[in-house]
PDB file of C-alpha atoms and ligand atoms in Angstrom:
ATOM      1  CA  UNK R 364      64.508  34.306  19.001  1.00 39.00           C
ATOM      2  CA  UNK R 365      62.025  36.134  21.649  1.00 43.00           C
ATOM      3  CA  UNK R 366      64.652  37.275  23.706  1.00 43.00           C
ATOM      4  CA  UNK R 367      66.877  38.923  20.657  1.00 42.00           C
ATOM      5  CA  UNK R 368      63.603  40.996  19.790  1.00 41.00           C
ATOM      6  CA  UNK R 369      63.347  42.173  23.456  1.00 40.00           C
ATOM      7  CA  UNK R 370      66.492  43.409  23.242  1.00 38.00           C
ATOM      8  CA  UNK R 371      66.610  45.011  20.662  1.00 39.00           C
ATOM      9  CA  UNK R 372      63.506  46.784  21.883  1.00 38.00           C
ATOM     10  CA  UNK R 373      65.794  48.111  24.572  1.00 42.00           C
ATOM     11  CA  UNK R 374      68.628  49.706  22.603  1.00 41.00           C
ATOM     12  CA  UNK R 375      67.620  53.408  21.960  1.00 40.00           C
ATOM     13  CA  UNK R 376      66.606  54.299  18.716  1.00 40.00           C
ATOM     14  CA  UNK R 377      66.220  50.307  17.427  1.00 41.00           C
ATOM     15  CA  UNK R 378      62.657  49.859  18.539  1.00 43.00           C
ATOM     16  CA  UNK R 379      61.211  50.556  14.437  1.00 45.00           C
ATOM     17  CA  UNK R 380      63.722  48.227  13.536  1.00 47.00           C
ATOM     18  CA  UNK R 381      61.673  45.475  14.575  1.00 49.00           C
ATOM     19  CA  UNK R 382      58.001  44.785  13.912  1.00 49.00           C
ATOM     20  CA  UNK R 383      57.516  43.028  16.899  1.00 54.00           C
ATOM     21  CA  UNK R 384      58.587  46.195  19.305  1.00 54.00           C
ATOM     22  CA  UNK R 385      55.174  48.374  18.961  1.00 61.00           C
ATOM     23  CA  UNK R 386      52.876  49.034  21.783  1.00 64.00           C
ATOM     24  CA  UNK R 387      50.595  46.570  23.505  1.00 64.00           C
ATOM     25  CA  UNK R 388      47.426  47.633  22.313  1.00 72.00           C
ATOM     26  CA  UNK R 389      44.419  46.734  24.290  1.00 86.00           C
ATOM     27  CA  UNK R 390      46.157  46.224  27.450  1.00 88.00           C
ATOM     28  CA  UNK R 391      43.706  48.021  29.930  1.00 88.00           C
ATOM     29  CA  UNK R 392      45.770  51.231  32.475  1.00 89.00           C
ATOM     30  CA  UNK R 393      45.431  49.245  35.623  1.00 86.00           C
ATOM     31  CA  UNK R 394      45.329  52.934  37.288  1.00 87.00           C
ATOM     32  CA  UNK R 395      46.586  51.169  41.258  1.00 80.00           C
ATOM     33  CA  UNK R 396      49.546  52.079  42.789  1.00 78.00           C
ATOM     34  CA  UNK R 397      52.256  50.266  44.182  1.00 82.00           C
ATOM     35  CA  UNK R 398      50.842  48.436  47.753  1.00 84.00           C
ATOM     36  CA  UNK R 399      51.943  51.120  50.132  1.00 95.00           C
ATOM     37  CA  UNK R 400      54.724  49.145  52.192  1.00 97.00           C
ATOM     38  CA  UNK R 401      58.727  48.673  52.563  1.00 97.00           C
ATOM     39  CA  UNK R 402      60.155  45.938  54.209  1.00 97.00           C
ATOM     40  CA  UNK R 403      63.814  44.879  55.386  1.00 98.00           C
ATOM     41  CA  UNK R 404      65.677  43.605  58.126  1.00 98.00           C
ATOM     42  CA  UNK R 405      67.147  44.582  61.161  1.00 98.00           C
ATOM     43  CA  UNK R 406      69.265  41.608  62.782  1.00 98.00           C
ATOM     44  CA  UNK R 407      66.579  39.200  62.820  1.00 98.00           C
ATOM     45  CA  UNK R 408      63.792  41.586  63.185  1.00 98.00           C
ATOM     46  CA  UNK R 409      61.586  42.161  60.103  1.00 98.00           C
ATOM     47  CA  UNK R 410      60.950  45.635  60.011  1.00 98.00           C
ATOM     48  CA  UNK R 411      58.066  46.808  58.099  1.00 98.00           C
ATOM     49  CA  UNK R 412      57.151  50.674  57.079  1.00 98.00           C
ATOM     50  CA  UNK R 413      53.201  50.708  56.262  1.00 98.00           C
ATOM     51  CA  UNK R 414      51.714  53.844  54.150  1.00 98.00           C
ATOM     52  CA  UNK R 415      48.595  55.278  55.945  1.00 98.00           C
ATOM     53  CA  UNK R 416      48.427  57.850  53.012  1.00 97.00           C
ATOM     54  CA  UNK R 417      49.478  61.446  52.447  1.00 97.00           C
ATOM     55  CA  UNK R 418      48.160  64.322  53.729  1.00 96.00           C
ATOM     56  CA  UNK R 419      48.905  68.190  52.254  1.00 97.00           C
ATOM     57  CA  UNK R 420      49.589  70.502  54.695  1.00 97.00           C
ATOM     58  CA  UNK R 421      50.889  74.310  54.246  1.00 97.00           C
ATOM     59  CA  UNK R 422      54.202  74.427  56.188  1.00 97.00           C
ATOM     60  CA  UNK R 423      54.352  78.226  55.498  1.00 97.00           C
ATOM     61  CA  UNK R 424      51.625  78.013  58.147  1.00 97.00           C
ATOM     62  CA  UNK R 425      52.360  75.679  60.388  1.00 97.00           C
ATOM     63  CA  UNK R 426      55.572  75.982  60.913  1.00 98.00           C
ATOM     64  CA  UNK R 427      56.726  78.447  63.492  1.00 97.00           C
ATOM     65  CA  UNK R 428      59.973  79.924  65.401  1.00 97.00           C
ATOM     66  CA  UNK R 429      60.862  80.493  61.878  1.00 98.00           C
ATOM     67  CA  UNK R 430      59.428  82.880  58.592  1.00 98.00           C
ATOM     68  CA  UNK R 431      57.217  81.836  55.814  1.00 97.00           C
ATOM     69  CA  UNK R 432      60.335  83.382  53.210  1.00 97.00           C
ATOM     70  CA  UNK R 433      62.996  81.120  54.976  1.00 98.00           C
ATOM     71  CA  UNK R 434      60.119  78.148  54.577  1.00 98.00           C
ATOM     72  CA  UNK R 435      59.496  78.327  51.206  1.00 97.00           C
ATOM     73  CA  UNK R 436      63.472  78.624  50.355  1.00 97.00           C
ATOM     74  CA  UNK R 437      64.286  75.625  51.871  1.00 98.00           C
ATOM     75  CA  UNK R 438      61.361  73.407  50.234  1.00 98.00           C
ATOM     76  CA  UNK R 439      62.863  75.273  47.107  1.00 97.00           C
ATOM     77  CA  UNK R 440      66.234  73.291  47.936  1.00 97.00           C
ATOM     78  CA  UNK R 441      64.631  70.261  48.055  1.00 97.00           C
ATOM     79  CA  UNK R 442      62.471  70.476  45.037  1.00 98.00           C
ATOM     80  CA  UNK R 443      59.034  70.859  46.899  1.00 97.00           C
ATOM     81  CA  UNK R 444      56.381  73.125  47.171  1.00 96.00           C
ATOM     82  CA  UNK R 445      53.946  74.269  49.500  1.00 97.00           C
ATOM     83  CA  UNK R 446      51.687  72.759  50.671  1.00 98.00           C
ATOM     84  CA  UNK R 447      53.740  69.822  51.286  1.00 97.00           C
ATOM     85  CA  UNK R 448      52.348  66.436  50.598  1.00 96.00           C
ATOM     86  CA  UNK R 449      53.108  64.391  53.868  1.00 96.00           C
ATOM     87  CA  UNK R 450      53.343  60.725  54.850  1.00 95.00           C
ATOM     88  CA  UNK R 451      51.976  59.125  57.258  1.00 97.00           C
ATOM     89  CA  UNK R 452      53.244  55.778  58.460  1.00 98.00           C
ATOM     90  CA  UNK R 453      53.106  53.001  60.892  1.00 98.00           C
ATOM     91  CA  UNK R 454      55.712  50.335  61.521  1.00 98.00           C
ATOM     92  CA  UNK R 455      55.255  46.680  62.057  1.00 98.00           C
ATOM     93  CA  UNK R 456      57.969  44.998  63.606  1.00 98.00           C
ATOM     94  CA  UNK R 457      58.089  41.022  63.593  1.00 98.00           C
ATOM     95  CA  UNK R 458      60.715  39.891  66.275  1.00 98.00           C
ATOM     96  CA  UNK R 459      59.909  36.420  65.495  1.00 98.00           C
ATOM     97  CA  UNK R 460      58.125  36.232  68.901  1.00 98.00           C
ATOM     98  CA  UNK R 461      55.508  39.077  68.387  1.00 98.00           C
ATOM     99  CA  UNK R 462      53.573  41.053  65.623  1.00 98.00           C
ATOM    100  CA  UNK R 463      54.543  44.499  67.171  1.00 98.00           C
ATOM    101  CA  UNK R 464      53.026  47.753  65.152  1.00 98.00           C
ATOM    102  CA  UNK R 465      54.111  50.656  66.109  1.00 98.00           C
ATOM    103  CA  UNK R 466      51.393  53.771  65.372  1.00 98.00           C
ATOM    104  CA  UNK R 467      47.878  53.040  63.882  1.00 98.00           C
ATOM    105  CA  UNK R 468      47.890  55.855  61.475  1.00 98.00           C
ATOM    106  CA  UNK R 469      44.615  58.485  60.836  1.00 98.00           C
ATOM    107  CA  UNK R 470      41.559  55.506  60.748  1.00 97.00           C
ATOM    108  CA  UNK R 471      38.565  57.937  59.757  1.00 95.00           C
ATOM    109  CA  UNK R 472      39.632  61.176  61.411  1.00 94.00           C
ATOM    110  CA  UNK R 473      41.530  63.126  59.161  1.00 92.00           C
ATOM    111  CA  UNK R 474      40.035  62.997  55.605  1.00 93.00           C
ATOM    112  CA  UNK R 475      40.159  60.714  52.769  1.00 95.00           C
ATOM    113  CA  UNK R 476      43.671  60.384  51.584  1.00 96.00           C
ATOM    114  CA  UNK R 477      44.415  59.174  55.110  1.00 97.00           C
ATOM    115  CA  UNK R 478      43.267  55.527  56.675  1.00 97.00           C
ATOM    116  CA  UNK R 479      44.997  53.351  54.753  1.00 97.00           C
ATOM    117  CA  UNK R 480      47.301  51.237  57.285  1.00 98.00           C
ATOM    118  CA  UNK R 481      45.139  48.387  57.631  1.00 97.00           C
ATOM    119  CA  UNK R 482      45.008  47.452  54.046  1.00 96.00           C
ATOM    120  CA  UNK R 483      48.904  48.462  53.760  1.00 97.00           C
ATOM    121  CA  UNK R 484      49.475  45.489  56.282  1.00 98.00           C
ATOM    122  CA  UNK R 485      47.306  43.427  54.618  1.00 97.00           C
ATOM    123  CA  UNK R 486      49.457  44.026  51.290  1.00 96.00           C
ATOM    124  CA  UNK R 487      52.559  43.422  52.996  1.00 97.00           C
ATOM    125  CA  UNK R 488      51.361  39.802  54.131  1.00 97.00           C
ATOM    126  CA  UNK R 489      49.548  40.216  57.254  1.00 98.00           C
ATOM    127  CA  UNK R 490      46.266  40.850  59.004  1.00 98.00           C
ATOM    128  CA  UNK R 491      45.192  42.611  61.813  1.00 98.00           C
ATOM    129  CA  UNK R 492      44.112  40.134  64.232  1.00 98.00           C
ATOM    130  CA  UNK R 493      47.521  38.885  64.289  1.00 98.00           C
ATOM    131  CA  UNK R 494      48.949  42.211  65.560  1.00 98.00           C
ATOM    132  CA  UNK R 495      49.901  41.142  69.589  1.00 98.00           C
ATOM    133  CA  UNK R 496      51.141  45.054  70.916  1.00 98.00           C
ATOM    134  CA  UNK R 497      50.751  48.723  69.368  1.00 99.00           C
ATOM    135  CA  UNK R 498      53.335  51.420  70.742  1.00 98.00           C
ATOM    136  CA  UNK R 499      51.741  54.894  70.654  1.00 98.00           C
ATOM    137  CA  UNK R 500      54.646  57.420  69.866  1.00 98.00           C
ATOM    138  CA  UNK R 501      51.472  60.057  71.096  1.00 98.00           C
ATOM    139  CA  UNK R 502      48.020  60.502  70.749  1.00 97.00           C
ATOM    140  CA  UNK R 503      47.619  63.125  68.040  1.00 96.00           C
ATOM    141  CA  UNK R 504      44.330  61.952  66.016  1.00 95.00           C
ATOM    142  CA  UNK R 505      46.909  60.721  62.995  1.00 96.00           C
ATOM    143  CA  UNK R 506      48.492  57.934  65.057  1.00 98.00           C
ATOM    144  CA  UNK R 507      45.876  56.505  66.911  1.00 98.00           C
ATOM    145  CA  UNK R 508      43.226  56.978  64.788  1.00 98.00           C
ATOM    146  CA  UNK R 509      42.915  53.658  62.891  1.00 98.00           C
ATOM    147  CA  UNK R 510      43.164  51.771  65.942  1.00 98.00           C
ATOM    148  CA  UNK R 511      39.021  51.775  65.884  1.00 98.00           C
ATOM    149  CA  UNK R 512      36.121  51.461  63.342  1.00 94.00           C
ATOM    150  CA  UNK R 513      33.602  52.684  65.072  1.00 91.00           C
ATOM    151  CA  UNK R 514      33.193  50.962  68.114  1.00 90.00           C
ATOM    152  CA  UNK R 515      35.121  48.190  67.127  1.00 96.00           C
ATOM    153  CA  UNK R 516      38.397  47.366  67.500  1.00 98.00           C
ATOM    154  CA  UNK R 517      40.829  47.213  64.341  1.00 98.00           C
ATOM    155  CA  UNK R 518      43.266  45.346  66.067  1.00 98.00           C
ATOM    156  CA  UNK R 519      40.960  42.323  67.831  1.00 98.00           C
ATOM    157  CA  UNK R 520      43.960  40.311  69.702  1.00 98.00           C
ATOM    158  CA  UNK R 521      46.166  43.721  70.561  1.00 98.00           C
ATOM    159  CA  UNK R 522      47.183  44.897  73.387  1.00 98.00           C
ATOM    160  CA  UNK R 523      47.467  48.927  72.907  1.00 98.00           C
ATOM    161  CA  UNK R 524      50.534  51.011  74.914  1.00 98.00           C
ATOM    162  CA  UNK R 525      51.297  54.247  75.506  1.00 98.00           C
ATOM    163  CA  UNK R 526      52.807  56.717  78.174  1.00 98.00           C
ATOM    164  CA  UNK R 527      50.745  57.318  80.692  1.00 98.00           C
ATOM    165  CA  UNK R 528      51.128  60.967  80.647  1.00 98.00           C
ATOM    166  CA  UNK R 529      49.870  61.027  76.997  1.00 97.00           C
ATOM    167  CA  UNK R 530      46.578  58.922  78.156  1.00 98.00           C
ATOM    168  CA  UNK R 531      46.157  60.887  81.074  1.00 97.00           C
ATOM    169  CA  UNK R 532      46.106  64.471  79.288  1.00 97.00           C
ATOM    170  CA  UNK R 533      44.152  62.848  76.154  1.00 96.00           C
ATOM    171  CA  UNK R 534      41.805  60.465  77.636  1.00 95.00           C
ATOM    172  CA  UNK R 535      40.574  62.945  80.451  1.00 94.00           C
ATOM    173  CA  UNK R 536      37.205  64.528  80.165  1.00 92.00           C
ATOM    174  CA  UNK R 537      38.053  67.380  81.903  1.00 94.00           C
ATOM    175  CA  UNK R 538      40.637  68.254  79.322  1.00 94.00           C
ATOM    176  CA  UNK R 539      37.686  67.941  76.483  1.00 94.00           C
ATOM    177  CA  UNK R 540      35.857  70.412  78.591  1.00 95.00           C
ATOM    178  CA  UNK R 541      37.831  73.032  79.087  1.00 94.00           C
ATOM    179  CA  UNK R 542      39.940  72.522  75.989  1.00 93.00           C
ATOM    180  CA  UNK R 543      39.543  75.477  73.445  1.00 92.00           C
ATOM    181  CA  UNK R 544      36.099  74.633  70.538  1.00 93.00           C
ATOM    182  CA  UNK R 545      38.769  73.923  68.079  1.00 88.00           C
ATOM    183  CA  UNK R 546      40.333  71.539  69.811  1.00 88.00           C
ATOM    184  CA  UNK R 547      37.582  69.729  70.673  1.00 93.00           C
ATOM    185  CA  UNK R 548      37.244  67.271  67.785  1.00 91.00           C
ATOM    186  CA  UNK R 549      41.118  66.225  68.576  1.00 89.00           C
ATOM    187  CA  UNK R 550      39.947  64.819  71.760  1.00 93.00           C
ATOM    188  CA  UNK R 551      36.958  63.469  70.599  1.00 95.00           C
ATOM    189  CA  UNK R 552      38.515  61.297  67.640  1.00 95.00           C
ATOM    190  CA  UNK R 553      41.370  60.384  70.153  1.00 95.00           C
ATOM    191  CA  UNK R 554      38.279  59.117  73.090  1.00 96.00           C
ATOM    192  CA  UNK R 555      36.873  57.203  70.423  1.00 96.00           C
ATOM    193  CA  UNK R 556      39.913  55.724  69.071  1.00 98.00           C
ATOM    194  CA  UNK R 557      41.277  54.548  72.406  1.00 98.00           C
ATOM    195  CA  UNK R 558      38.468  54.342  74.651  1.00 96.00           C
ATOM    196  CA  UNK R 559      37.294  51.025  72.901  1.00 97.00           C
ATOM    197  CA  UNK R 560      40.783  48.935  74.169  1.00 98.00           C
ATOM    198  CA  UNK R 561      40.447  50.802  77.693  1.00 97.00           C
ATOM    199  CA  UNK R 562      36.641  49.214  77.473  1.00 97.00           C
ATOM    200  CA  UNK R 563      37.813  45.732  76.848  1.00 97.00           C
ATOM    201  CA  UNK R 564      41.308  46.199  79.438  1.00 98.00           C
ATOM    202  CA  UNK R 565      43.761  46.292  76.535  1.00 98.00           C
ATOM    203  CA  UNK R 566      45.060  49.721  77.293  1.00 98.00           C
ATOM    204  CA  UNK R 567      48.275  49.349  79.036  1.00 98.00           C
ATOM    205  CA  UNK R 568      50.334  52.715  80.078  1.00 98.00           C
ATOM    206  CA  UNK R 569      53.753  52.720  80.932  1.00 98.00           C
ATOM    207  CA  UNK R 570      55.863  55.227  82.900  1.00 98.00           C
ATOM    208  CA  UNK R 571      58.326  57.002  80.518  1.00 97.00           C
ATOM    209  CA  UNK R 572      61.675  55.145  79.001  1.00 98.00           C
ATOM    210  CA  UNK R 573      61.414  51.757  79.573  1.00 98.00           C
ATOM    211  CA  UNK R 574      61.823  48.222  77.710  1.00 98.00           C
ATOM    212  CA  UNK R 575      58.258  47.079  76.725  1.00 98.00           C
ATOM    213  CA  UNK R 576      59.331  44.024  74.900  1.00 98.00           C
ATOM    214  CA  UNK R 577      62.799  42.374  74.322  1.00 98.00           C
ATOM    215  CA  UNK R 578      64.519  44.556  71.684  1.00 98.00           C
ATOM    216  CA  UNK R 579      61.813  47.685  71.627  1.00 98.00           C
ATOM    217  CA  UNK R 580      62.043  50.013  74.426  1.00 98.00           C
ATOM    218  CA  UNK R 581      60.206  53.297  74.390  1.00 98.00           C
ATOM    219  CA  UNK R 582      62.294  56.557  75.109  1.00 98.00           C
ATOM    220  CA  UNK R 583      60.548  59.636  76.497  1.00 98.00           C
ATOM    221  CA  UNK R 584      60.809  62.508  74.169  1.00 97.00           C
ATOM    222  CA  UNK R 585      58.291  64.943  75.783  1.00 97.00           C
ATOM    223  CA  UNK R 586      57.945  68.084  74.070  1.00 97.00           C
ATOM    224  CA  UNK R 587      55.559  67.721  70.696  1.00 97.00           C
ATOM    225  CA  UNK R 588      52.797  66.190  73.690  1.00 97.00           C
ATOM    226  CA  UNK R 589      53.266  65.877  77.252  1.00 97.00           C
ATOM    227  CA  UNK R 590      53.885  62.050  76.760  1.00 98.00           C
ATOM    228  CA  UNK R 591      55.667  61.806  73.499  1.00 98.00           C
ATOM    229  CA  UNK R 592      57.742  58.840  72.833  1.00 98.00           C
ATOM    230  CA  UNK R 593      60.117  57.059  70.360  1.00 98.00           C
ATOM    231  CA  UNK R 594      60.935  53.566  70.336  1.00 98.00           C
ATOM    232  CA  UNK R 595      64.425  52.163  69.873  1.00 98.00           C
ATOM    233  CA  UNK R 596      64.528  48.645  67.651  1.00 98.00           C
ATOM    234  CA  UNK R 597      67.798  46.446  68.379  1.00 98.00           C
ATOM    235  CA  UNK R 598      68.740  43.262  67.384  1.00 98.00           C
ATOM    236  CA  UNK R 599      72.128  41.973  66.659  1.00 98.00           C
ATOM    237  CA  UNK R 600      73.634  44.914  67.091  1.00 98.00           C
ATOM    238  CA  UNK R 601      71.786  46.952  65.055  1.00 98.00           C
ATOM    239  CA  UNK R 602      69.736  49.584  66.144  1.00 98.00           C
ATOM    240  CA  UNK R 603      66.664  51.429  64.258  1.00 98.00           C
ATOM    241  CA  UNK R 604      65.075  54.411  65.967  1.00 98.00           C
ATOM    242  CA  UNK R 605      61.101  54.966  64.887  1.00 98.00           C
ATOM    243  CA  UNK R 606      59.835  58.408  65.768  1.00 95.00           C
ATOM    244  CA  UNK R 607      56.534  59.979  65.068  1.00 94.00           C
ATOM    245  CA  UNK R 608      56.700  63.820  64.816  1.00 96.00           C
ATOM    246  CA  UNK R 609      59.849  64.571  66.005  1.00 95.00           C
ATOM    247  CA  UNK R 610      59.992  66.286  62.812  1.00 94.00           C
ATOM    248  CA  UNK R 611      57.861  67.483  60.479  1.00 96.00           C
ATOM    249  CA  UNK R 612      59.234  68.315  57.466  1.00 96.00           C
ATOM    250  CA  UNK R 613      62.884  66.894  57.025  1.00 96.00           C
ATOM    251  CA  UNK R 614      63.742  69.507  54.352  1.00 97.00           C
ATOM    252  CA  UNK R 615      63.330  73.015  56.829  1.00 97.00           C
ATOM    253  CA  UNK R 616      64.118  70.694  60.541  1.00 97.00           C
ATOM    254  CA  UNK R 617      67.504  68.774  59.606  1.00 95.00           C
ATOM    255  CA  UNK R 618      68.495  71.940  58.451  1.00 94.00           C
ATOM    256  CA  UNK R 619      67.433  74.593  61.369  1.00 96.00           C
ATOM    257  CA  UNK R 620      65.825  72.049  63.971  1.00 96.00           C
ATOM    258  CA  UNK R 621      64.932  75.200  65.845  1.00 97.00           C
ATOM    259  CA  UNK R 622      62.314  75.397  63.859  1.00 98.00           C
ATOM    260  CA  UNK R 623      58.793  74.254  65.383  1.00 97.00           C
ATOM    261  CA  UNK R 624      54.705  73.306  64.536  1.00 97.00           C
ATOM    262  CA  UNK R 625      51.926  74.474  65.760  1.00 95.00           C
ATOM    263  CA  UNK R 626      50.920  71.032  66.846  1.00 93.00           C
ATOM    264  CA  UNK R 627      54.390  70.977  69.506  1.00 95.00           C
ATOM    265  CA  UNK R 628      52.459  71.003  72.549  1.00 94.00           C
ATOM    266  CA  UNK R 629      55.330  73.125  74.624  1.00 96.00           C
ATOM    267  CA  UNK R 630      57.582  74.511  71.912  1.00 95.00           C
ATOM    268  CA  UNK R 631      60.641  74.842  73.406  1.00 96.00           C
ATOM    269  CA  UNK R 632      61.111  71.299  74.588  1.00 96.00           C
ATOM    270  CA  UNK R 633      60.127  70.081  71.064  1.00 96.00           C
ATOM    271  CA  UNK R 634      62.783  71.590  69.869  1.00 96.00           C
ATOM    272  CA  UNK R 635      65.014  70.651  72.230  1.00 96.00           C
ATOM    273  CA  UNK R 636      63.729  66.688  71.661  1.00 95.00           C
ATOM    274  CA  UNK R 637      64.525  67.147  68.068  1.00 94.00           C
TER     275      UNK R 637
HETATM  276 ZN1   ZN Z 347      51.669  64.920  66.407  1.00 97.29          ZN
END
């Protein structure tokens, strides 16, 4: 009989035919969300998309090469207002060989609705001392920041990659010195986030497009930072390309991809990238 009454439950308008069809009372709002990941496959690849959070920024003001009217018109389109609440993710790619994650998301460095990678991988099944290699797509405090806590290393067995370009303008002293006061916290959080896997000679650069691992090979993209990469994911003839802000917000940049951040290091070749 059970499954009758459920479906009756279901047919609009019969729910007060039944007694049995009334709400649950006592059940206790469990008030969690979903656990922030997305998984499928690429060949035989697992691909999966971990939620470090959201952040709201104003595009109005960011954005540039473009008007604050056109900005708002085209989040209009799309049904969203400004500011725009904005994901962050990473992306962990099991090729059956090696636990590969590509971007660490914000760790501690850019406020409290950001920093939650670690425990996204740990909902999707995993932990982070089985991570082998992290790809840096570029070392703006958002993607590397959760590869420390504190001194520590979040990733204990990893071996941490990125252009050498990118490490050489970010992890340089110099640059922190002469690098305007508001900038300075950027290359603070970034020193701290990397320096700890330079410490213990995980930090490996690499010199522009090249294949770091069968099936993921990194593809220079410079423009947002002076060592700004993507990495292509192929296996069995299909082909996934992960990029970290190459665009900002899809609903002005598919549109009018002329249209730039104030983060995009050199402007122009941003745009061009994109
Ligand atoms: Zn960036």
């Amino acid at each position: 009989m059970k499954p009758i009454r459920w479906l009756s439950c279901l047919v609009a308008g019969a729910a007060l035919l039944s007694p049995f069809c009334g709400a649950q009372a006592g059940a206790p709002q469990l008030k969690t969300g979903a656990p922030g990941y997305y998984r499928m496959m690429l060949g035989d690849f697992e691909i999966t998309a971990l939620s470090d959070g959201t952040v709201d920024l104003e595009m109005a003001t960011l954005l540039t090469n473009t008007t604050a009217a056109k900005v708002k018109a085209a989040l209009t389109r799309s049904f969203l207002k400004d500011p725009v609440e904005t994901s962050v993710n990473g992306f962990l790619v099991n090729t059956g060989e090696k636990l590969i994650l590509i971007d660490a998301g914000a760790g501690a460095l850019f406020g409290p609705t950001l920093g939650k990678l670690a425990a996204s991988l740990v909902a999707a099944g995993y932990q982070p001392e089985q991570v082998d290699e992290i790809y840096i797509t570029h070392m703006h405090p958002d993607h590397v920041g959760g590869l420390s806590s504190g001194d520590k290393l979040a990733f204990s067995n990893a071996i941490v990659r990125a252009d050498k370009r990118e490490a050489a303008y970010w992890l340089s002293q110099a640059n922190l010195d002469k690098a305007p006061v508001e900038d300075k916290a950027f290359f603070r959080g970034v020193l701290a986030a990397v320096n700890p896997y330079v410490s213990a000679d995980r930090f490996k650069p690499f010199d522009g497009s090249t294949v770091l691992t069968p099936g993921i090979r990194a593809l220079a993209a410079r423009g947002h930072t002076v060592g700004h990469m993507v990495y292509v994911v192929e296996n069995k003839g299909q082909r996934l390309v992960l990029w970290g802000d190459l665009m900002h917000v899809a609903a002005v940049q598919f549109a009018d991809p002329a249209v730039t951040i104030r983060f995009d290091a050199d402007s122009k070749a941003a745009a061009a990238q994109r």
